[in-house]
Coordinates of C-alpha atoms in Angstrom, one line a residue:
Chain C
X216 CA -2.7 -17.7 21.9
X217 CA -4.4 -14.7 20.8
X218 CA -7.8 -13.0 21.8
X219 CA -9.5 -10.2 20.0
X220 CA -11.7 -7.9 22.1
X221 CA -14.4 -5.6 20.3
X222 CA -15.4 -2.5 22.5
X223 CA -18.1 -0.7 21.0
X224 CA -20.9 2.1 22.3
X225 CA -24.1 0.1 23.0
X226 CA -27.2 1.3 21.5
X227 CA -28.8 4.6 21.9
X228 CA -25.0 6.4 23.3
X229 CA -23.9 9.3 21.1
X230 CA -21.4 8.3 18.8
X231 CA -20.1 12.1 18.0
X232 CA -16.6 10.8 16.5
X233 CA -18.7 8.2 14.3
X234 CA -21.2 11.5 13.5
X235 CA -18.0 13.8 12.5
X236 CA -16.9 10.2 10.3
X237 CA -19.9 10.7 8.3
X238 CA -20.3 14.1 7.8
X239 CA -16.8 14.0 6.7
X240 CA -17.4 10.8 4.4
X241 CA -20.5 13.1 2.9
X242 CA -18.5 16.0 1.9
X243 CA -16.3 13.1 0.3
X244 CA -19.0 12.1 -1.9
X245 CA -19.9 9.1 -0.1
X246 CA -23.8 10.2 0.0
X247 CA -24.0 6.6 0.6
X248 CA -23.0 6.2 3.6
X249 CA -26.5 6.6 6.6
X250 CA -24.7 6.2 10.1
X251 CA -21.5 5.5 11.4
X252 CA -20.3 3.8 14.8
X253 CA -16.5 3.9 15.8
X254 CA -15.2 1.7 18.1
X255 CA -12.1 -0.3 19.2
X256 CA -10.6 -3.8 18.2
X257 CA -7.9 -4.1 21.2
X258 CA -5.6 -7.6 19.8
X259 CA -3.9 -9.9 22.7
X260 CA -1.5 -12.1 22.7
X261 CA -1.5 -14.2 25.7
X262 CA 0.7 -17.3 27.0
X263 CA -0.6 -20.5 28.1
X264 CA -3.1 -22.7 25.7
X265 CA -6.4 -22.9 28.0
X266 CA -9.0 -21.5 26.0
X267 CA -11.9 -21.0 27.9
X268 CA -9.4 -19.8 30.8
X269 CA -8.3 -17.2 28.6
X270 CA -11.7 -16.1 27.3
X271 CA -12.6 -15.6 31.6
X272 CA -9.7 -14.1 32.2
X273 CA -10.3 -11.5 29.3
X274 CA -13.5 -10.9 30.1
X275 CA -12.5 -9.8 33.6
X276 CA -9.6 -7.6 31.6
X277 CA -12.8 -5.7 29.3
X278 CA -14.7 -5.4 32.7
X279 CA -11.7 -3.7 34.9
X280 CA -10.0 -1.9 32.0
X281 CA -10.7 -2.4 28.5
X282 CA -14.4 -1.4 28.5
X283 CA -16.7 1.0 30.3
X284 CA -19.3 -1.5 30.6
X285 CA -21.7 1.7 31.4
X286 CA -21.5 3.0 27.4
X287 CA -19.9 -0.2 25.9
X288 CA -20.3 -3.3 25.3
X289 CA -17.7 -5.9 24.2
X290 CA -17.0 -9.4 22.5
X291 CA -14.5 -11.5 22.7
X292 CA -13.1 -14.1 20.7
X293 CA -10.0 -16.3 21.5
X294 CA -7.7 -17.3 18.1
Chain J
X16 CA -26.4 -3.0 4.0
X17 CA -23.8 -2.5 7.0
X18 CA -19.6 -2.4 6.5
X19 CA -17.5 -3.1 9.0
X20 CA -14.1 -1.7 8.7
X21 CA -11.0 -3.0 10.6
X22 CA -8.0 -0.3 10.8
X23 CA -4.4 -1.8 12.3
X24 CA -1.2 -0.6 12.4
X25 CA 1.2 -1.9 10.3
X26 CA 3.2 -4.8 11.1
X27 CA 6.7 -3.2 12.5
X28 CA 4.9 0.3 13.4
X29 CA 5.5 1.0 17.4
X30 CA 1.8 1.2 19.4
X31 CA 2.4 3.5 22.3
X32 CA -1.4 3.0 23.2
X33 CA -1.3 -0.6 22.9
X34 CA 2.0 -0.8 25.5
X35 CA 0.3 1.5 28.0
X36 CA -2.7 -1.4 28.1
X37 CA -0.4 -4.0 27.9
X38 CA 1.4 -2.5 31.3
X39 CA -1.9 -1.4 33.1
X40 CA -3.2 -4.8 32.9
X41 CA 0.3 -6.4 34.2
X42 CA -0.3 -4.3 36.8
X43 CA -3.7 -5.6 37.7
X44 CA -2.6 -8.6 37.8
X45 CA -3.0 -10.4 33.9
X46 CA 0.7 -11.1 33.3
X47 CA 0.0 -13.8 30.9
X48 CA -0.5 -10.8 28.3
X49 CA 2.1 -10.5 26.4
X50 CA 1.5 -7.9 23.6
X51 CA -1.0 -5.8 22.9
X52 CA -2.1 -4.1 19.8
X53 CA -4.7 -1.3 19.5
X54 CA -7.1 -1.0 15.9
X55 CA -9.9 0.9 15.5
X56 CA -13.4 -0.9 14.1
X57 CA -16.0 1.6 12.0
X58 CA -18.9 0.3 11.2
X59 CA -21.1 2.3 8.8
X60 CA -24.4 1.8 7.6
X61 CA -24.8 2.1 3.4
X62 CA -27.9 2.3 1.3
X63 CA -28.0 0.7 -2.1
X64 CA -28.0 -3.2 -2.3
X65 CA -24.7 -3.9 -4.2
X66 CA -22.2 -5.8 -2.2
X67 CA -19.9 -5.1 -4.8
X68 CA -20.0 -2.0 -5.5
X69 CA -20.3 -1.3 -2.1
X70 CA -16.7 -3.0 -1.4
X71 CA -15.4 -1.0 -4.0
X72 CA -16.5 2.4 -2.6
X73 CA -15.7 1.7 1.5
X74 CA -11.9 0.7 0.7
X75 CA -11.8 3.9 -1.3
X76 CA -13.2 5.5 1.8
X77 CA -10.6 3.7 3.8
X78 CA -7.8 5.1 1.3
X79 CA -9.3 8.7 1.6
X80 CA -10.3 9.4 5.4
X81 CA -10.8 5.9 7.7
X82 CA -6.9 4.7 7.3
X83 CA -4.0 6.3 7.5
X84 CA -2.2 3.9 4.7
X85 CA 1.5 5.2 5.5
X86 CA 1.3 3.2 9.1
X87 CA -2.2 1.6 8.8
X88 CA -3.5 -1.5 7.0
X89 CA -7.4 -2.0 7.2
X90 CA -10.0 -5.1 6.1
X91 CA -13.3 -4.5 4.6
X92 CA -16.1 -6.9 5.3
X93 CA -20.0 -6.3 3.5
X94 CA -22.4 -8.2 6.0

């Protein structure tokens, strides 16, 4: 079984490495390109088959290690 | 118009970060994970309303700054 975890900055926290992103894409030519927001996608591959078990137990993994659930926020999604 | 951009390591490419997780979170006690893979996910913000067009110009982002091609594969997705 696999889960994908999405850690991300919740709203209104600096994103400076997403900041230096689009400046750089800018100076690229990408004029485009208005804001940017970096963040992780962390890929899991787990034994057992319970679903839901696995979608609690990696919750508790993004609340103890994955994420700092005081500037992100995170998703997850079992595949 | 928003992109979000998926950047992986290549299949076969060693991910020392993704080991250190995987090990920190047998020692807490999740030793159903087996392997663990690190990506980055960069969401940008675009003006302009061409979906297609817009596809065109993030991968050549990704090919000029966002991946590292050599040991990095990435997705593009136009939501």
């Amino acid at each position: 079984m696999k889960a994908v975890v999405h850690v991300t900055l919740r709203n209104g926290v600096l994103d400076p490495q997403g900041d230096a992103v689009r400046r750089s894409l800018g100076s690229l030519g990408f004029a485009e390109v208005e804001n940017v927001r970096v963040g992780k996608m962390i890929e899991l591959d787990l034994t057992g088959e319970d679903r839901a078990g696995a979608e609690v137990r990696v919750a508790q993994m993004c609340e103890k290690l994955l994420a700092n659930t005081v500037i992100e926020k995170y998703t997850v999604e079992i595949i």
